[in-house]
Amino acid sequence: MSKNEIFIESPTRIDFAGGTLDCWPINAIMGDVTTINVAISIYTRCRLVKRADQKIKITSREMKKTFEFNNLEELKKYEERDFYFFREHISFWSPPFGFELSAESESPVGGGLGGSSSLSVSIFKAFNQLMEKSFDEYETVRFCSGIEAQILKTPTGTQDYFPPLQGGINIIDYRSGWPTVQRLPVKDLGLDQNISVFFTGKSHHSGINNWQVMKKFVDGDSQTIKALELIKEVAQETRQAVLSRDFSQMPHLFKKEYSARMELAESFSSPEIEKLTEIALAHGGEALKICGAGGGGCVFVWSKPEQKARVIKACTSEGFKHLDVHLV
């Protein structure tokens, strides 16, 4: 592949604990908080090719659409809602040359796996290389979260941008709102044998859910503050369990966090999630963890290795889609 053609592949993630705490100003106000997630083998991909002229061609495989422009200024004026994602990312870079960009994501739309954040990172890394810039990991996270806020018109968190950068288990500590990440390799941990990921069939919208929580928190809603304090406590306990490799605590911690999130909003769950929970727990599952902001999307079931096949069979027989993934 030539220096004028860049290919990037980035993983998505499932989150173990501390979601929503990655949103500013919650993490700045609450002090030292932690979010823990792990990269999984559901990928986003980006191919970027420099052209000799000023023309631009962008292909989205998910939307099954191709957008073509004569130049950058024409692209920046394009107002179709489906194109906002690409327009804001490209406007950030404003390359002085034409190019062809193709993008795809294996994540279900609204799956809660951080698919849009992963694709943001894939595109950012591609332009970073092609334009010979040198943004580091934290600059990439800051800019990508800012670009997504422009797209969504709501505040965004930052946890989803770390797994696509280097994979692994990410322990993201926030101090006064600023993240620092500690990574652990997933090799030899054996967690693949405990985790089964399913798509409920219903999409969610994390931007809206997180904004509702953030507004209540800033407005001083006592129930919201109490629930977030409990989520903070669970995340710290999960952090210790991960660092000590004591994964036997995970089912208890997932259940504890679920209770706290239901205090934040009953919409965190859904009829589909409740049905999947009932089936999984009746067939060997020990706990279910809702991915992202909930309300639908993906979940994963934690079970003993010898029960995993039984869980998968029971859930898929009821129409839930099993995503055959591993930690990366």
PDB file of C-alpha atoms in Angstrom, residues 9-202:
ATOM      1  CA  GLU A   9      -9.181  -1.036  11.286  1.00  0.00           C
ATOM      2  CA  SER A  10     -10.309  -0.314  14.854  1.00  0.00           C
ATOM      3  CA  PRO A  11     -12.160  -2.410  17.454  1.00  0.00           C
ATOM      4  CA  THR A  12     -15.299  -1.453  19.354  1.00  0.00           C
ATOM      5  CA  ARG A  13     -15.881  -2.240  23.028  1.00  0.00           C
ATOM      6  CA  ILE A  14     -18.064  -3.608  25.794  1.00  0.00           C
ATOM      7  CA  ASP A  15     -18.079  -1.671  29.055  1.00  0.00           C
ATOM      8  CA  PHE A  16     -17.565  -3.256  32.455  1.00  0.00           C
ATOM      9  CA  ALA A  17     -18.333  -0.316  34.766  1.00  0.00           C
ATOM     10  CA  GLY A  18     -18.389   3.444  35.166  1.00  0.00           C
ATOM     11  CA  GLY A  19     -20.258   4.449  32.028  1.00  0.00           C
ATOM     12  CA  THR A  20     -21.675   8.024  32.159  1.00  0.00           C
ATOM     13  CA  LEU A  21     -18.853   8.957  34.552  1.00  0.00           C
ATOM     14  CA  ASP A  22     -16.763   9.548  31.429  1.00  0.00           C
ATOM     15  CA  CYS A  23     -18.962  12.559  30.595  1.00  0.00           C
ATOM     16  CA  TRP A  24     -17.798  16.071  31.454  1.00  0.00           C
ATOM     17  CA  PRO A  25     -18.734  17.870  33.734  1.00  0.00           C
ATOM     18  CA  ILE A  26     -19.915  14.858  35.775  1.00  0.00           C
ATOM     19  CA  ASN A  27     -16.353  13.559  36.194  1.00  0.00           C
ATOM     20  CA  ALA A  28     -15.014  17.027  36.986  1.00  0.00           C
ATOM     21  CA  ILE A  29     -17.628  17.646  39.681  1.00  0.00           C
ATOM     22  CA  MET A  30     -17.480  14.157  41.228  1.00  0.00           C
ATOM     23  CA  GLY A  31     -13.704  14.147  41.555  1.00  0.00           C
ATOM     24  CA  ASP A  32     -11.678  10.987  40.947  1.00  0.00           C
ATOM     25  CA  VAL A  33     -13.814   8.510  38.998  1.00  0.00           C
ATOM     26  CA  THR A  34     -13.084   5.492  36.834  1.00  0.00           C
ATOM     27  CA  THR A  35     -14.530   3.850  33.726  1.00  0.00           C
ATOM     28  CA  ILE A  36     -13.518   0.336  32.665  1.00  0.00           C
ATOM     29  CA  ASN A  37     -14.079  -1.215  29.239  1.00  0.00           C
ATOM     30  CA  VAL A  38     -12.515  -3.789  26.941  1.00  0.00           C
ATOM     31  CA  ALA A  39     -12.018  -3.915  23.171  1.00  0.00           C
ATOM     32  CA  ILE A  40     -13.847  -6.587  21.183  1.00  0.00           C
ATOM     33  CA  SER A  41     -13.501  -8.058  17.704  1.00  0.00           C
ATOM     34  CA  ILE A  42     -16.295  -6.049  16.118  1.00  0.00           C
ATOM     35  CA  TYR A  43     -14.478  -3.578  13.898  1.00  0.00           C
ATOM     36  CA  THR A  44     -14.850  -0.356  12.021  1.00  0.00           C
ATOM     37  CA  ARG A  45     -12.768   0.195   8.901  1.00  0.00           C
ATOM     38  CA  CYS A  46     -11.675   3.152   6.855  1.00  0.00           C
ATOM     39  CA  ARG A  47      -9.824   3.322   3.542  1.00  0.00           C
ATOM     40  CA  LEU A  48      -8.528   6.742   2.487  1.00  0.00           C
ATOM     41  CA  VAL A  49      -6.915   7.380  -0.892  1.00  0.00           C
ATOM     42  CA  LYS A  50      -5.406  10.694  -1.985  1.00  0.00           C
ATOM     43  CA  ARG A  51      -6.395  11.952  -5.436  1.00  0.00           C
ATOM     44  CA  ALA A  52      -4.441  14.104  -7.871  1.00  0.00           C
ATOM     45  CA  ASP A  53      -7.401  16.478  -8.319  1.00  0.00           C
ATOM     46  CA  GLN A  54      -9.808  18.250  -5.925  1.00  0.00           C
ATOM     47  CA  LYS A  55     -12.719  15.846  -6.284  1.00  0.00           C
ATOM     48  CA  ILE A  56     -14.041  13.974  -3.228  1.00  0.00           C
ATOM     49  CA  LYS A  57     -15.868  10.656  -3.101  1.00  0.00           C
ATOM     50  CA  ILE A  58     -17.204   9.188   0.135  1.00  0.00           C
ATOM     51  CA  THR A  59     -18.825   5.762   0.439  1.00  0.00           C
ATOM     52  CA  SER A  60     -20.704   4.503   3.491  1.00  0.00           C
ATOM     53  CA  ARG A  61     -21.394   0.780   3.332  1.00  0.00           C
ATOM     54  CA  GLU A  62     -23.923   0.934   6.211  1.00  0.00           C
ATOM     55  CA  MET A  63     -26.009   3.613   4.510  1.00  0.00           C
ATOM     56  CA  LYS A  64     -25.357   2.067   1.090  1.00  0.00           C
ATOM     57  CA  LYS A  65     -24.674   5.569  -0.169  1.00  0.00           C
ATOM     58  CA  THR A  66     -21.927   7.316  -2.100  1.00  0.00           C
ATOM     59  CA  PHE A  67     -21.466  11.089  -1.896  1.00  0.00           C
ATOM     60  CA  GLU A  68     -19.483  12.933  -4.569  1.00  0.00           C
ATOM     61  CA  PHE A  69     -18.271  16.542  -4.603  1.00  0.00           C
ATOM     62  CA  ASN A  70     -16.193  18.663  -6.951  1.00  0.00           C
ATOM     63  CA  ASN A  71     -14.227  20.210  -4.084  1.00  0.00           C
ATOM     64  CA  LEU A  72     -14.047  20.724  -0.317  1.00  0.00           C
ATOM     65  CA  GLU A  73     -16.155  23.897  -0.240  1.00  0.00           C
ATOM     66  CA  GLU A  74     -18.996  22.091  -1.967  1.00  0.00           C
ATOM     67  CA  LEU A  75     -18.766  19.310   0.630  1.00  0.00           C
ATOM     68  CA  LYS A  76     -18.876  21.751   3.552  1.00  0.00           C
ATOM     69  CA  LYS A  77     -22.128  23.250   2.265  1.00  0.00           C
ATOM     70  CA  TYR A  78     -23.873  19.905   1.933  1.00  0.00           C
ATOM     71  CA  GLU A  79     -26.735  19.736   4.456  1.00  0.00           C
ATOM     72  CA  GLU A  80     -28.132  16.197   4.223  1.00  0.00           C
ATOM     73  CA  ARG A  81     -28.545  14.839   7.764  1.00  0.00           C
ATOM     74  CA  ASP A  82     -27.038  11.451   6.883  1.00  0.00           C
ATOM     75  CA  PHE A  83     -23.839  13.208   5.860  1.00  0.00           C
ATOM     76  CA  TYR A  84     -23.216  15.203   9.072  1.00  0.00           C
ATOM     77  CA  PHE A  85     -20.859  12.561  10.459  1.00  0.00           C
ATOM     78  CA  PHE A  86     -18.535  12.723   7.454  1.00  0.00           C
ATOM     79  CA  ARG A  87     -18.892  16.472   6.944  1.00  0.00           C
ATOM     80  CA  GLU A  88     -17.740  17.348  10.459  1.00  0.00           C
ATOM     81  CA  HIS A  89     -14.790  14.957  10.407  1.00  0.00           C
ATOM     82  CA  ILE A  90     -13.602  16.169   7.018  1.00  0.00           C
ATOM     83  CA  SER A  91     -14.159  19.828   7.931  1.00  0.00           C
ATOM     84  CA  PHE A  92     -11.859  19.343  10.916  1.00  0.00           C
ATOM     85  CA  TRP A  93      -9.008  18.287   8.618  1.00  0.00           C
ATOM     86  CA  SER A  94      -9.913  20.396   5.565  1.00  0.00           C
ATOM     87  CA  PRO A  95      -7.400  18.558   3.356  1.00  0.00           C
ATOM     88  CA  PRO A  96      -5.981  20.655   0.498  1.00  0.00           C
ATOM     89  CA  PHE A  97      -6.390  17.750  -1.938  1.00  0.00           C
ATOM     90  CA  GLY A  98      -9.132  15.520  -3.269  1.00  0.00           C
ATOM     91  CA  PHE A  99      -9.595  12.031  -1.875  1.00  0.00           C
ATOM     92  CA  GLU A 100     -11.735   8.915  -1.788  1.00  0.00           C
ATOM     93  CA  LEU A 101     -12.956   7.644   1.569  1.00  0.00           C
ATOM     94  CA  SER A 102     -14.830   4.407   2.221  1.00  0.00           C
ATOM     95  CA  ALA A 103     -16.083   3.524   5.688  1.00  0.00           C
ATOM     96  CA  GLU A 104     -17.856   0.590   7.278  1.00  0.00           C
ATOM     97  CA  SER A 105     -18.815  -0.701  10.714  1.00  0.00           C
ATOM     98  CA  GLU A 106     -19.614  -4.233  11.862  1.00  0.00           C
ATOM     99  CA  SER A 107     -21.436  -2.907  14.926  1.00  0.00           C
ATOM    100  CA  PRO A 108     -25.245  -2.974  14.890  1.00  0.00           C
ATOM    101  CA  VAL A 109     -26.659   0.550  14.557  1.00  0.00           C
ATOM    102  CA  GLY A 110     -27.464   1.779  18.067  1.00  0.00           C
ATOM    103  CA  GLY A 111     -25.771  -1.289  19.513  1.00  0.00           C
ATOM    104  CA  GLY A 112     -24.148   0.449  22.476  1.00  0.00           C
ATOM    105  CA  LEU A 113     -20.717  -0.878  21.493  1.00  0.00           C
ATOM    106  CA  GLY A 114     -19.213   2.520  20.717  1.00  0.00           C
ATOM    107  CA  GLY A 115     -19.385   1.914  16.970  1.00  0.00           C
ATOM    108  CA  SER A 116     -19.637   5.563  15.941  1.00  0.00           C
ATOM    109  CA  SER A 117     -16.733   6.458  18.229  1.00  0.00           C
ATOM    110  CA  SER A 118     -14.644   3.644  16.789  1.00  0.00           C
ATOM    111  CA  LEU A 119     -15.387   4.814  13.251  1.00  0.00           C
ATOM    112  CA  SER A 120     -14.500   8.354  14.305  1.00  0.00           C
ATOM    113  CA  VAL A 121     -11.123   7.098  15.497  1.00  0.00           C
ATOM    114  CA  SER A 122     -10.587   5.094  12.294  1.00  0.00           C
ATOM    115  CA  ILE A 123     -11.217   8.169  10.142  1.00  0.00           C
ATOM    116  CA  PHE A 124      -9.144  10.404  12.419  1.00  0.00           C
ATOM    117  CA  LYS A 125      -6.178   8.005  12.316  1.00  0.00           C
ATOM    118  CA  ALA A 126      -6.409   7.748   8.539  1.00  0.00           C
ATOM    119  CA  PHE A 127      -6.246  11.517   8.012  1.00  0.00           C
ATOM    120  CA  ASN A 128      -3.592  11.822  10.713  1.00  0.00           C
ATOM    121  CA  GLN A 129      -1.363   9.487   8.691  1.00  0.00           C
ATOM    122  CA  LEU A 130      -2.193  10.764   5.218  1.00  0.00           C
ATOM    123  CA  MET A 131      -1.635  14.396   6.202  1.00  0.00           C
ATOM    124  CA  GLU A 132       1.489  13.452   8.185  1.00  0.00           C
ATOM    125  CA  LYS A 133       0.302  14.945  11.461  1.00  0.00           C
ATOM    126  CA  SER A 134       1.316  13.674  14.882  1.00  0.00           C
ATOM    127  CA  PHE A 135      -1.688  13.913  17.198  1.00  0.00           C
ATOM    128  CA  ASP A 136      -1.133  11.662  20.199  1.00  0.00           C
ATOM    129  CA  GLU A 137      -3.674   9.419  21.894  1.00  0.00           C
ATOM    130  CA  TYR A 138      -5.139  12.030  24.236  1.00  0.00           C
ATOM    131  CA  GLU A 139      -5.348  14.676  21.532  1.00  0.00           C
ATOM    132  CA  THR A 140      -7.135  12.154  19.324  1.00  0.00           C
ATOM    133  CA  VAL A 141      -9.671  11.437  22.075  1.00  0.00           C
ATOM    134  CA  ARG A 142     -10.230  15.132  22.757  1.00  0.00           C
ATOM    135  CA  PHE A 143     -10.751  16.052  19.114  1.00  0.00           C
ATOM    136  CA  CYS A 144     -12.885  13.007  18.250  1.00  0.00           C
ATOM    137  CA  SER A 145     -15.206  13.621  21.197  1.00  0.00           C
ATOM    138  CA  GLY A 146     -15.486  17.272  20.174  1.00  0.00           C
ATOM    139  CA  ILE A 147     -16.295  16.377  16.575  1.00  0.00           C
ATOM    140  CA  GLU A 148     -18.984  13.917  17.706  1.00  0.00           C
ATOM    141  CA  ALA A 149     -20.511  16.572  19.954  1.00  0.00           C
ATOM    142  CA  GLN A 150     -20.813  18.790  16.879  1.00  0.00           C
ATOM    143  CA  ILE A 151     -22.509  15.949  15.005  1.00  0.00           C
ATOM    144  CA  LEU A 152     -24.914  14.931  17.783  1.00  0.00           C
ATOM    145  CA  LYS A 153     -25.508  18.439  19.168  1.00  0.00           C
ATOM    146  CA  THR A 154     -25.177  17.007  22.686  1.00  0.00           C
ATOM    147  CA  PRO A 155     -22.233  16.519  25.077  1.00  0.00           C
ATOM    148  CA  THR A 156     -20.305  13.276  24.683  1.00  0.00           C
ATOM    149  CA  GLY A 157     -18.186  11.094  26.916  1.00  0.00           C
ATOM    150  CA  THR A 158     -14.671   9.953  26.139  1.00  0.00           C
ATOM    151  CA  GLN A 159     -14.428   6.290  27.189  1.00  0.00           C
ATOM    152  CA  ASP A 160     -15.399   4.889  23.779  1.00  0.00           C
ATOM    153  CA  TYR A 161     -12.384   6.399  22.004  1.00  0.00           C
ATOM    154  CA  PHE A 162      -9.713   4.535  23.971  1.00  0.00           C
ATOM    155  CA  PRO A 163     -10.417   0.900  22.905  1.00  0.00           C
ATOM    156  CA  PRO A 164     -10.183   1.711  19.160  1.00  0.00           C
ATOM    157  CA  LEU A 165      -6.753   3.235  19.680  1.00  0.00           C
ATOM    158  CA  GLN A 166      -4.874   0.328  21.223  1.00  0.00           C
ATOM    159  CA  GLY A 167      -7.374  -2.325  22.340  1.00  0.00           C
ATOM    160  CA  GLY A 168      -7.057  -4.245  25.603  1.00  0.00           C
ATOM    161  CA  ILE A 169      -8.800  -3.702  28.922  1.00  0.00           C
ATOM    162  CA  ASN A 170      -8.910   0.042  29.474  1.00  0.00           C
ATOM    163  CA  ILE A 171      -8.967   1.416  32.999  1.00  0.00           C
ATOM    164  CA  ILE A 172      -9.680   5.106  32.452  1.00  0.00           C
ATOM    165  CA  ASP A 173      -9.211   7.284  35.509  1.00  0.00           C
ATOM    166  CA  TYR A 174     -10.618  10.820  35.485  1.00  0.00           C
ATOM    167  CA  ARG A 175      -9.194  13.506  37.706  1.00  0.00           C
ATOM    168  CA  SER A 176     -10.926  16.889  37.478  1.00  0.00           C
ATOM    169  CA  GLY A 177     -12.435  15.718  34.219  1.00  0.00           C
ATOM    170  CA  TRP A 178      -9.180  14.760  32.501  1.00  0.00           C
ATOM    171  CA  PRO A 179      -8.673  11.084  31.489  1.00  0.00           C
ATOM    172  CA  THR A 180      -5.597   8.948  31.857  1.00  0.00           C
ATOM    173  CA  VAL A 181      -5.667   5.337  30.683  1.00  0.00           C
ATOM    174  CA  GLN A 182      -4.007   2.213  32.002  1.00  0.00           C
ATOM    175  CA  ARG A 183      -4.174  -0.817  29.679  1.00  0.00           C
ATOM    176  CA  LEU A 184      -4.036  -4.498  30.447  1.00  0.00           C
ATOM    177  CA  PRO A 185      -3.567  -7.122  27.727  1.00  0.00           C
ATOM    178  CA  VAL A 186      -6.463  -9.553  27.331  1.00  0.00           C
ATOM    179  CA  LYS A 187      -4.217 -12.459  26.387  1.00  0.00           C
ATOM    180  CA  ASP A 188      -4.361 -15.404  28.779  1.00  0.00           C
ATOM    181  CA  LEU A 189      -7.050 -13.866  31.012  1.00  0.00           C
ATOM    182  CA  GLY A 190      -9.634 -16.381  29.809  1.00  0.00           C
ATOM    183  CA  LEU A 191     -12.486 -13.878  29.844  1.00  0.00           C
ATOM    184  CA  ASP A 192     -13.650 -14.903  26.381  1.00  0.00           C
ATOM    185  CA  GLN A 193     -15.003 -18.054  28.009  1.00  0.00           C
ATOM    186  CA  ASN A 194     -17.201 -16.042  30.385  1.00  0.00           C
ATOM    187  CA  ILE A 195     -18.730 -13.511  28.005  1.00  0.00           C
ATOM    188  CA  SER A 196     -21.496 -13.963  25.411  1.00  0.00           C
ATOM    189  CA  VAL A 197     -22.616 -10.837  23.518  1.00  0.00           C
ATOM    190  CA  PHE A 198     -26.154 -10.447  22.137  1.00  0.00           C
ATOM    191  CA  PHE A 199     -28.028  -7.786  20.173  1.00  0.00           C
ATOM    192  CA  THR A 200     -31.538  -7.194  21.510  1.00  0.00           C
ATOM    193  CA  GLY A 201     -32.839  -6.073  18.127  1.00  0.00           C
ATOM    194  CA  LYS A 202     -33.689  -2.603  19.412  1.00  0.00           C
TER     195      LYS A 202
END
